[in-house]
């Protein structure tokens, strides 16, 4: 943009369709290995999309950690499960004493 354009408040030209603005805090980690930014961004996006495709193929599109997964089909009555947990906890407390 020329200095006259800035002086009179004209808008900068629109960015090309395939351009992306990368946050400055991401540039350093992406280029730390000496790779140029365009190549590093392309590789990172391809790796992310490949990981998403593999997760979808494995039936885990959300990639929930195993300790947060929920049972797809409840194994029994909720009250029974809670009662069993209380019994197990009391038994563990009695063994600790």
mmCIF file with all atom_site columns, N, CA, C and O in Angstrom, residues 26-72:
data_model
loop_
_atom_site.group_PDB
_atom_site.id
_atom_site.type_symbol
_atom_site.label_atom_id
_atom_site.label_alt_id
_atom_site.label_comp_id
_atom_site.label_asym_id
_atom_site.label_entity_id
_atom_site.label_seq_id
_atom_site.pdbx_PDB_ins_code
_atom_site.Cartn_x
_atom_site.Cartn_y
_atom_site.Cartn_z
_atom_site.occupancy
_atom_site.B_iso_or_equiv
_atom_site.pdbx_formal_charge
_atom_site.auth_seq_id
_atom_site.auth_comp_id
_atom_site.auth_asym_id
_atom_site.auth_atom_id
_atom_site.pdbx_PDB_model_num
ATOM 1   N N  . UNK A 1 26 ? 3.516   -19.332 16.808 1.00 0.00 ? 26 UNK A N  1
ATOM 2   C CA . UNK A 1 26 ? 3.630   -20.622 16.135 1.00 0.00 ? 26 UNK A CA 1
ATOM 3   C C  . UNK A 1 26 ? 4.785   -20.663 15.137 1.00 0.00 ? 26 UNK A C  1
ATOM 4   O O  . UNK A 1 26 ? 5.240   -21.739 14.773 1.00 0.00 ? 26 UNK A O  1
ATOM 5   N N  . UNK A 1 27 ? 5.235   -19.504 14.696 1.00 0.00 ? 27 UNK A N  1
ATOM 6   C CA . UNK A 1 27 ? 6.278   -19.462 13.675 1.00 0.00 ? 27 UNK A CA 1
ATOM 7   C C  . UNK A 1 27 ? 7.578   -20.056 14.192 1.00 0.00 ? 27 UNK A C  1
ATOM 8   O O  . UNK A 1 27 ? 8.205   -20.878 13.513 1.00 0.00 ? 27 UNK A O  1
ATOM 9   N N  . UNK A 1 28 ? 8.003   -19.685 15.380 1.00 0.00 ? 28 UNK A N  1
ATOM 10  C CA . UNK A 1 28 ? 9.287   -20.160 15.906 1.00 0.00 ? 28 UNK A CA 1
ATOM 11  C C  . UNK A 1 28 ? 9.319   -21.676 16.060 1.00 0.00 ? 28 UNK A C  1
ATOM 12  O O  . UNK A 1 28 ? 10.258  -22.310 15.594 1.00 0.00 ? 28 UNK A O  1
ATOM 13  N N  . UNK A 1 29 ? 8.308   -22.315 16.683 1.00 0.00 ? 29 UNK A N  1
ATOM 14  C CA . UNK A 1 29 ? 8.364   -23.782 16.777 1.00 0.00 ? 29 UNK A CA 1
ATOM 15  C C  . UNK A 1 29 ? 8.316   -24.478 15.415 1.00 0.00 ? 29 UNK A C  1
ATOM 16  O O  . UNK A 1 29 ? 8.936   -25.517 15.231 1.00 0.00 ? 29 UNK A O  1
ATOM 17  N N  . UNK A 1 30 ? 7.579   -23.895 14.476 1.00 0.00 ? 30 UNK A N  1
ATOM 18  C CA . UNK A 1 30 ? 7.479   -24.518 13.157 1.00 0.00 ? 30 UNK A CA 1
ATOM 19  C C  . UNK A 1 30 ? 8.786   -24.441 12.383 1.00 0.00 ? 30 UNK A C  1
ATOM 20  O O  . UNK A 1 30 ? 9.129   -25.348 11.637 1.00 0.00 ? 30 UNK A O  1
ATOM 21  N N  . UNK A 1 31 ? 9.516   -23.350 12.556 1.00 0.00 ? 31 UNK A N  1
ATOM 22  C CA . UNK A 1 31 ? 10.743  -23.152 11.790 1.00 0.00 ? 31 UNK A CA 1
ATOM 23  C C  . UNK A 1 31 ? 11.998  -23.441 12.597 1.00 0.00 ? 31 UNK A C  1
ATOM 24  O O  . UNK A 1 31 ? 13.097  -23.139 12.152 1.00 0.00 ? 31 UNK A O  1
ATOM 25  N N  . UNK A 1 32 ? 11.857  -24.040 13.773 1.00 0.00 ? 32 UNK A N  1
ATOM 26  C CA . UNK A 1 32 ? 13.016  -24.283 14.649 1.00 0.00 ? 32 UNK A CA 1
ATOM 27  C C  . UNK A 1 32 ? 14.043  -25.200 14.004 1.00 0.00 ? 32 UNK A C  1
ATOM 28  O O  . UNK A 1 32 ? 15.232  -25.073 14.235 1.00 0.00 ? 32 UNK A O  1
ATOM 29  N N  . UNK A 1 33 ? 13.607  -26.124 13.165 1.00 0.00 ? 33 UNK A N  1
ATOM 30  C CA . UNK A 1 33 ? 14.530  -27.052 12.529 1.00 0.00 ? 33 UNK A CA 1
ATOM 31  C C  . UNK A 1 33 ? 15.212  -26.492 11.305 1.00 0.00 ? 33 UNK A C  1
ATOM 32  O O  . UNK A 1 33 ? 15.945  -27.203 10.631 1.00 0.00 ? 33 UNK A O  1
ATOM 33  N N  . UNK A 1 34 ? 14.963  -25.246 10.973 1.00 0.00 ? 34 UNK A N  1
ATOM 34  C CA . UNK A 1 34 ? 15.576  -24.623 9.813  1.00 0.00 ? 34 UNK A CA 1
ATOM 35  C C  . UNK A 1 34 ? 14.720  -24.724 8.555  1.00 0.00 ? 34 UNK A C  1
ATOM 36  O O  . UNK A 1 34 ? 15.130  -24.287 7.492  1.00 0.00 ? 34 UNK A O  1
ATOM 37  N N  . UNK A 1 35 ? 13.541  -25.296 8.688  1.00 0.00 ? 35 UNK A N  1
ATOM 38  C CA . UNK A 1 35 ? 12.637  -25.417 7.553  1.00 0.00 ? 35 UNK A CA 1
ATOM 39  C C  . UNK A 1 35 ? 11.976  -24.081 7.294  1.00 0.00 ? 35 UNK A C  1
ATOM 40  O O  . UNK A 1 35 ? 11.674  -23.341 8.227  1.00 0.00 ? 35 UNK A O  1
ATOM 41  N N  . UNK A 1 36 ? 11.737  -23.785 6.026  1.00 0.00 ? 36 UNK A N  1
ATOM 42  C CA . UNK A 1 36 ? 11.045  -22.528 5.742  1.00 0.00 ? 36 UNK A CA 1
ATOM 43  C C  . UNK A 1 36 ? 9.585   -22.650 6.168  1.00 0.00 ? 36 UNK A C  1
ATOM 44  O O  . UNK A 1 36 ? 9.030   -23.750 6.255  1.00 0.00 ? 36 UNK A O  1
ATOM 45  N N  . UNK A 1 37 ? 8.972   -21.535 6.451  1.00 0.00 ? 37 UNK A N  1
ATOM 46  C CA . UNK A 1 37 ? 7.643   -21.512 7.059  1.00 0.00 ? 37 UNK A CA 1
ATOM 47  C C  . UNK A 1 37 ? 6.589   -22.206 6.197  1.00 0.00 ? 37 UNK A C  1
ATOM 48  O O  . UNK A 1 37 ? 5.784   -22.986 6.702  1.00 0.00 ? 37 UNK A O  1
ATOM 49  N N  . UNK A 1 38 ? 6.572   -21.954 4.907  1.00 0.00 ? 38 UNK A N  1
ATOM 50  C CA . UNK A 1 38 ? 5.552   -22.548 4.037  1.00 0.00 ? 38 UNK A CA 1
ATOM 51  C C  . UNK A 1 38 ? 5.643   -24.074 4.068  1.00 0.00 ? 38 UNK A C  1
ATOM 52  O O  . UNK A 1 38 ? 4.622   -24.761 4.158  1.00 0.00 ? 38 UNK A O  1
ATOM 53  N N  . UNK A 1 39 ? 6.839   -24.611 4.025  1.00 0.00 ? 39 UNK A N  1
ATOM 54  C CA . UNK A 1 39 ? 7.026   -26.063 4.054  1.00 0.00 ? 39 UNK A CA 1
ATOM 55  C C  . UNK A 1 39 ? 6.626   -26.635 5.406  1.00 0.00 ? 39 UNK A C  1
ATOM 56  O O  . UNK A 1 39 ? 5.988   -27.687 5.485  1.00 0.00 ? 39 UNK A O  1
ATOM 57  N N  . UNK A 1 40 ? 6.988   -25.945 6.495  1.00 0.00 ? 40 UNK A N  1
ATOM 58  C CA . UNK A 1 40 ? 6.663   -26.419 7.837  1.00 0.00 ? 40 UNK A CA 1
ATOM 59  C C  . UNK A 1 40 ? 5.157   -26.421 8.080  1.00 0.00 ? 40 UNK A C  1
ATOM 60  O O  . UNK A 1 40 ? 4.614   -27.356 8.665  1.00 0.00 ? 40 UNK A O  1
ATOM 61  N N  . UNK A 1 41 ? 4.475   -25.380 7.630  1.00 0.00 ? 41 UNK A N  1
ATOM 62  C CA . UNK A 1 41 ? 3.023   -25.308 7.804  1.00 0.00 ? 41 UNK A CA 1
ATOM 63  C C  . UNK A 1 41 ? 2.345   -26.402 6.989  1.00 0.00 ? 41 UNK A C  1
ATOM 64  O O  . UNK A 1 41 ? 1.428   -27.077 7.473  1.00 0.00 ? 41 UNK A O  1
ATOM 65  N N  . UNK A 1 42 ? 2.811   -26.612 5.769  1.00 0.00 ? 42 UNK A N  1
ATOM 66  C CA . UNK A 1 42 ? 2.242   -27.669 4.930  1.00 0.00 ? 42 UNK A CA 1
ATOM 67  C C  . UNK A 1 42 ? 2.412   -29.033 5.592  1.00 0.00 ? 42 UNK A C  1
ATOM 68  O O  . UNK A 1 42 ? 1.472   -29.829 5.652  1.00 0.00 ? 42 UNK A O  1
ATOM 69  N N  . UNK A 1 43 ? 3.613   -29.312 6.110  1.00 0.00 ? 43 UNK A N  1
ATOM 70  C CA . UNK A 1 43 ? 3.878   -30.598 6.763  1.00 0.00 ? 43 UNK A CA 1
ATOM 71  C C  . UNK A 1 43 ? 3.021   -30.765 8.017  1.00 0.00 ? 43 UNK A C  1
ATOM 72  O O  . UNK A 1 43 ? 2.481   -31.854 8.267  1.00 0.00 ? 43 UNK A O  1
ATOM 73  N N  . UNK A 1 44 ? 2.881   -29.712 8.810  1.00 0.00 ? 44 UNK A N  1
ATOM 74  C CA . UNK A 1 44 ? 2.084   -29.792 10.043 1.00 0.00 ? 44 UNK A CA 1
ATOM 75  C C  . UNK A 1 44 ? 0.604   -30.042 9.724  1.00 0.00 ? 44 UNK A C  1
ATOM 76  O O  . UNK A 1 44 ? -0.047  -30.855 10.386 1.00 0.00 ? 44 UNK A O  1
ATOM 77  N N  . UNK A 1 45 ? 0.089   -29.359 8.723  1.00 0.00 ? 45 UNK A N  1
ATOM 78  C CA . UNK A 1 45 ? -1.310  -29.562 8.356  1.00 0.00 ? 45 UNK A CA 1
ATOM 79  C C  . UNK A 1 45 ? -1.550  -30.964 7.802  1.00 0.00 ? 45 UNK A C  1
ATOM 80  O O  . UNK A 1 45 ? -2.551  -31.602 8.116  1.00 0.00 ? 45 UNK A O  1
ATOM 81  N N  . UNK A 1 46 ? -0.617  -31.451 6.991  1.00 0.00 ? 46 UNK A N  1
ATOM 82  C CA . UNK A 1 46 ? -0.763  -32.807 6.446  1.00 0.00 ? 46 UNK A CA 1
ATOM 83  C C  . UNK A 1 46 ? -0.705  -33.852 7.571  1.00 0.00 ? 46 UNK A C  1
ATOM 84  O O  . UNK A 1 46 ? -1.478  -34.815 7.573  1.00 0.00 ? 46 UNK A O  1
ATOM 85  N N  . UNK A 1 47 ? 0.191   -33.658 8.538  1.00 0.00 ? 47 UNK A N  1
ATOM 86  C CA . UNK A 1 47 ? 0.282   -34.591 9.660  1.00 0.00 ? 47 UNK A CA 1
ATOM 87  C C  . UNK A 1 47 ? -1.002  -34.576 10.479 1.00 0.00 ? 47 UNK A C  1
ATOM 88  O O  . UNK A 1 47 ? -1.500  -35.627 10.907 1.00 0.00 ? 47 UNK A O  1
ATOM 89  N N  . UNK A 1 48 ? -1.553  -33.404 10.697 1.00 0.00 ? 48 UNK A N  1
ATOM 90  C CA . UNK A 1 48 ? -2.806  -33.288 11.449 1.00 0.00 ? 48 UNK A CA 1
ATOM 91  C C  . UNK A 1 48 ? -3.945  -33.982 10.714 1.00 0.00 ? 48 UNK A C  1
ATOM 92  O O  . UNK A 1 48 ? -4.714  -34.739 11.307 1.00 0.00 ? 48 UNK A O  1
ATOM 93  N N  . UNK A 1 49 ? -4.062  -33.733 9.407  1.00 0.00 ? 49 UNK A N  1
ATOM 94  C CA . UNK A 1 49 ? -5.136  -34.353 8.632  1.00 0.00 ? 49 UNK A CA 1
ATOM 95  C C  . UNK A 1 49 ? -4.966  -35.863 8.548  1.00 0.00 ? 49 UNK A C  1
ATOM 96  O O  . UNK A 1 49 ? -5.957  -36.607 8.584  1.00 0.00 ? 49 UNK A O  1
ATOM 97  N N  . UNK A 1 50 ? -3.733  -36.344 8.448  1.00 0.00 ? 50 UNK A N  1
ATOM 98  C CA . UNK A 1 50 ? -3.484  -37.787 8.454  1.00 0.00 ? 50 UNK A CA 1
ATOM 99  C C  . UNK A 1 50 ? -3.895  -38.404 9.788  1.00 0.00 ? 50 UNK A C  1
ATOM 100 O O  . UNK A 1 50 ? -4.501  -39.478 9.824  1.00 0.00 ? 50 UNK A O  1
ATOM 101 N N  . UNK A 1 51 ? -3.564  -37.732 10.895 1.00 0.00 ? 51 UNK A N  1
ATOM 102 C CA . UNK A 1 51 ? -3.941  -38.234 12.222 1.00 0.00 ? 51 UNK A CA 1
ATOM 103 C C  . UNK A 1 51 ? -5.456  -38.271 12.373 1.00 0.00 ? 51 UNK A C  1
ATOM 104 O O  . UNK A 1 51 ? -6.009  -39.225 12.940 1.00 0.00 ? 51 UNK A O  1
ATOM 105 N N  . UNK A 1 52 ? -6.137  -37.256 11.864 1.00 0.00 ? 52 UNK A N  1
ATOM 106 C CA . UNK A 1 52 ? -7.601  -37.240 11.926 1.00 0.00 ? 52 UNK A CA 1
ATOM 107 C C  . UNK A 1 52 ? -8.191  -38.380 11.107 1.00 0.00 ? 52 UNK A C  1
ATOM 108 O O  . UNK A 1 52 ? -9.143  -39.032 11.534 1.00 0.00 ? 52 UNK A O  1
ATOM 109 N N  . UNK A 1 53 ? -7.636  -38.629 9.921  1.00 0.00 ? 53 UNK A N  1
ATOM 110 C CA . UNK A 1 53 ? -8.137  -39.710 9.074  1.00 0.00 ? 53 UNK A CA 1
ATOM 111 C C  . UNK A 1 53 ? -7.911  -41.066 9.735  1.00 0.00 ? 53 UNK A C  1
ATOM 112 O O  . UNK A 1 53 ? -8.781  -41.940 9.690  1.00 0.00 ? 53 UNK A O  1
ATOM 113 N N  . UNK A 1 54 ? -6.748  -41.254 10.366 1.00 0.00 ? 54 UNK A N  1
ATOM 114 C CA . UNK A 1 54 ? -6.465  -42.519 11.058 1.00 0.00 ? 54 UNK A CA 1
ATOM 115 C C  . UNK A 1 54 ? -7.404  -42.710 12.243 1.00 0.00 ? 54 UNK A C  1
ATOM 116 O O  . UNK A 1 54 ? -7.875  -43.812 12.513 1.00 0.00 ? 54 UNK A O  1
ATOM 117 N N  . UNK A 1 55 ? -7.674  -41.641 12.980 1.00 0.00 ? 55 UNK A N  1
ATOM 118 C CA . UNK A 1 55 ? -8.584  -41.722 14.123 1.00 0.00 ? 55 UNK A CA 1
ATOM 119 C C  . UNK A 1 55 ? -9.992  -42.058 13.653 1.00 0.00 ? 55 UNK A C  1
ATOM 120 O O  . UNK A 1 55 ? -10.684 -42.863 14.277 1.00 0.00 ? 55 UNK A O  1
ATOM 121 N N  . UNK A 1 56 ? -10.411 -41.479 12.546 1.00 0.00 ? 56 UNK A N  1
ATOM 122 C CA . UNK A 1 56 ? -11.734 -41.764 12.016 1.00 0.00 ? 56 UNK A CA 1
ATOM 123 C C  . UNK A 1 56 ? -11.816 -43.213 11.548 1.00 0.00 ? 56 UNK A C  1
ATOM 124 O O  . UNK A 1 56 ? -12.809 -43.899 11.794 1.00 0.00 ? 56 UNK A O  1
ATOM 125 N N  . UNK A 1 57 ? -10.752 -43.698 10.915 1.00 0.00 ? 57 UNK A N  1
ATOM 126 C CA . UNK A 1 57 ? -10.733 -45.086 10.451 1.00 0.00 ? 57 UNK A CA 1
ATOM 127 C C  . UNK A 1 57 ? -10.738 -46.065 11.623 1.00 0.00 ? 57 UNK A C  1
ATOM 128 O O  . UNK A 1 57 ? -11.282 -47.156 11.529 1.00 0.00 ? 57 UNK A O  1
ATOM 129 N N  . UNK A 1 58 ? -10.137 -45.655 12.751 1.00 0.00 ? 58 UNK A N  1
ATOM 130 C CA . UNK A 1 58 ? -10.085 -46.521 13.930 1.00 0.00 ? 58 UNK A CA 1
ATOM 131 C C  . UNK A 1 58 ? -11.371 -46.440 14.745 1.00 0.00 ? 58 UNK A C  1
ATOM 132 O O  . UNK A 1 58 ? -11.518 -47.129 15.744 1.00 0.00 ? 58 UNK A O  1
ATOM 133 N N  . UNK A 1 59 ? -12.277 -45.574 14.333 1.00 0.00 ? 59 UNK A N  1
ATOM 134 C CA . UNK A 1 59 ? -13.538 -45.435 15.060 1.00 0.00 ? 59 UNK A CA 1
ATOM 135 C C  . UNK A 1 59 ? -13.454 -44.496 16.234 1.00 0.00 ? 59 UNK A C  1
ATOM 136 O O  . UNK A 1 59 ? -14.304 -44.507 17.105 1.00 0.00 ? 59 UNK A O  1
ATOM 137 N N  . UNK A 1 60 ? -12.432 -43.697 16.292 1.00 0.00 ? 60 UNK A N  1
ATOM 138 C CA . UNK A 1 60 ? -12.261 -42.736 17.384 1.00 0.00 ? 60 UNK A CA 1
ATOM 139 C C  . UNK A 1 60 ? -12.080 -41.330 16.820 1.00 0.00 ? 60 UNK A C  1
ATOM 140 O O  . UNK A 1 60 ? -11.013 -40.738 16.930 1.00 0.00 ? 60 UNK A O  1
ATOM 141 N N  . UNK A 1 61 ? -13.101 -40.757 16.221 1.00 0.00 ? 61 UNK A N  1
ATOM 142 C CA . UNK A 1 61 ? -12.923 -39.447 15.601 1.00 0.00 ? 61 UNK A CA 1
ATOM 143 C C  . UNK A 1 61 ? -12.603 -38.341 16.595 1.00 0.00 ? 61 UNK A C  1
ATOM 144 O O  . UNK A 1 61 ? -11.970 -37.362 16.239 1.00 0.00 ? 61 UNK A O  1
ATOM 145 N N  . UNK A 1 62 ? -12.996 -38.500 17.835 1.00 0.00 ? 62 UNK A N  1
ATOM 146 C CA . UNK A 1 62 ? -12.756 -37.446 18.814 1.00 0.00 ? 62 UNK A CA 1
ATOM 147 C C  . UNK A 1 62 ? -11.459 -37.640 19.571 1.00 0.00 ? 62 UNK A C  1
ATOM 148 O O  . UNK A 1 62 ? -10.985 -36.744 20.246 1.00 0.00 ? 62 UNK A O  1
ATOM 149 N N  . UNK A 1 63 ? -10.877 -38.817 19.505 1.00 0.00 ? 63 UNK A N  1
ATOM 150 C CA . UNK A 1 63 ? -9.632  -39.150 20.198 1.00 0.00 ? 63 UNK A CA 1
ATOM 151 C C  . UNK A 1 63 ? -9.728  -38.832 21.689 1.00 0.00 ? 63 UNK A C  1
ATOM 152 O O  . UNK A 1 63 ? -8.915  -38.124 22.268 1.00 0.00 ? 63 UNK A O  1
ATOM 153 N N  . UNK A 1 64 ? -10.745 -39.382 22.330 1.00 0.00 ? 64 UNK A N  1
ATOM 154 C CA . UNK A 1 64 ? -10.937 -39.182 23.755 1.00 0.00 ? 64 UNK A CA 1
ATOM 155 C C  . UNK A 1 64 ? -9.969  -40.100 24.499 1.00 0.00 ? 64 UNK A C  1
ATOM 156 O O  . UNK A 1 64 ? -9.870  -41.281 24.179 1.00 0.00 ? 64 UNK A O  1
ATOM 157 N N  . UNK A 1 65 ? -9.241  -39.584 25.487 1.00 0.00 ? 65 UNK A N  1
ATOM 158 C CA . UNK A 1 65 ? -8.341  -40.450 26.257 1.00 0.00 ? 65 UNK A CA 1
ATOM 159 C C  . UNK A 1 65 ? -9.123  -41.584 26.919 1.00 0.00 ? 65 UNK A C  1
ATOM 160 O O  . UNK A 1 65 ? -10.296 -41.439 27.260 1.00 0.00 ? 65 UNK A O  1
ATOM 161 N N  . UNK A 1 66 ? -8.468  -42.720 27.106 1.00 0.00 ? 66 UNK A N  1
ATOM 162 C CA . UNK A 1 66 ? -9.167  -43.901 27.602 1.00 0.00 ? 66 UNK A CA 1
ATOM 163 C C  . UNK A 1 66 ? -9.792  -43.678 28.974 1.00 0.00 ? 66 UNK A C  1
ATOM 164 O O  . UNK A 1 66 ? -10.810 -44.275 29.287 1.00 0.00 ? 66 UNK A O  1
ATOM 165 N N  . UNK A 1 67 ? -9.215  -42.806 29.788 1.00 0.00 ? 67 UNK A N  1
ATOM 166 C CA . UNK A 1 67 ? -9.773  -42.610 31.125 1.00 0.00 ? 67 UNK A CA 1
ATOM 167 C C  . UNK A 1 67 ? -11.012 -41.706 31.113 1.00 0.00 ? 67 UNK A C  1
ATOM 168 O O  . UNK A 1 67 ? -11.702 -41.598 32.103 1.00 0.00 ? 67 UNK A O  1
ATOM 169 N N  . UNK A 1 68 ? -11.313 -41.072 29.975 1.00 0.00 ? 68 UNK A N  1
ATOM 170 C CA . UNK A 1 68 ? -12.504 -40.239 29.883 1.00 0.00 ? 68 UNK A CA 1
ATOM 171 C C  . UNK A 1 68 ? -13.603 -40.871 29.041 1.00 0.00 ? 68 UNK A C  1
ATOM 172 O O  . UNK A 1 68 ? -14.684 -40.320 28.931 1.00 0.00 ? 68 UNK A O  1
ATOM 173 N N  . UNK A 1 69 ? -13.332 -42.021 28.450 1.00 0.00 ? 69 UNK A N  1
ATOM 174 C CA . UNK A 1 69 ? -14.324 -42.655 27.594 1.00 0.00 ? 69 UNK A CA 1
ATOM 175 C C  . UNK A 1 69 ? -15.510 -43.127 28.412 1.00 0.00 ? 69 UNK A C  1
ATOM 176 O O  . UNK A 1 69 ? -15.372 -43.562 29.541 1.00 0.00 ? 69 UNK A O  1
ATOM 177 N N  . UNK A 1 70 ? -16.655 -43.062 27.806 1.00 0.00 ? 70 UNK A N  1
ATOM 178 C CA . UNK A 1 70 ? -17.870 -43.533 28.454 1.00 0.00 ? 70 UNK A CA 1
ATOM 179 C C  . UNK A 1 70 ? -18.277 -44.850 27.837 1.00 0.00 ? 70 UNK A C  1
ATOM 180 O O  . UNK A 1 70 ? -17.992 -45.130 26.687 1.00 0.00 ? 70 UNK A O  1
ATOM 181 N N  . UNK A 1 71 ? -18.976 -45.645 28.614 1.00 0.00 ? 71 UNK A N  1
ATOM 182 C CA . UNK A 1 71 ? -19.482 -46.906 28.091 1.00 0.00 ? 71 UNK A CA 1
ATOM 183 C C  . UNK A 1 71 ? -20.538 -46.598 27.032 1.00 0.00 ? 71 UNK A C  1
ATOM 184 O O  . UNK A 1 71 ? -21.420 -45.769 27.239 1.00 0.00 ? 71 UNK A O  1
ATOM 185 N N  . UNK A 1 72 ? -20.424 -47.273 25.904 1.00 0.00 ? 72 UNK A N  1
ATOM 186 C CA . UNK A 1 72 ? -21.400 -47.070 24.846 1.00 0.00 ? 72 UNK A CA 1
ATOM 187 C C  . UNK A 1 72 ? -22.748 -47.621 25.273 1.00 0.00 ? 72 UNK A C  1
ATOM 188 O O  . UNK A 1 72 ? -23.780 -46.984 25.132 1.00 0.00 ? 72 UNK A O  1
#
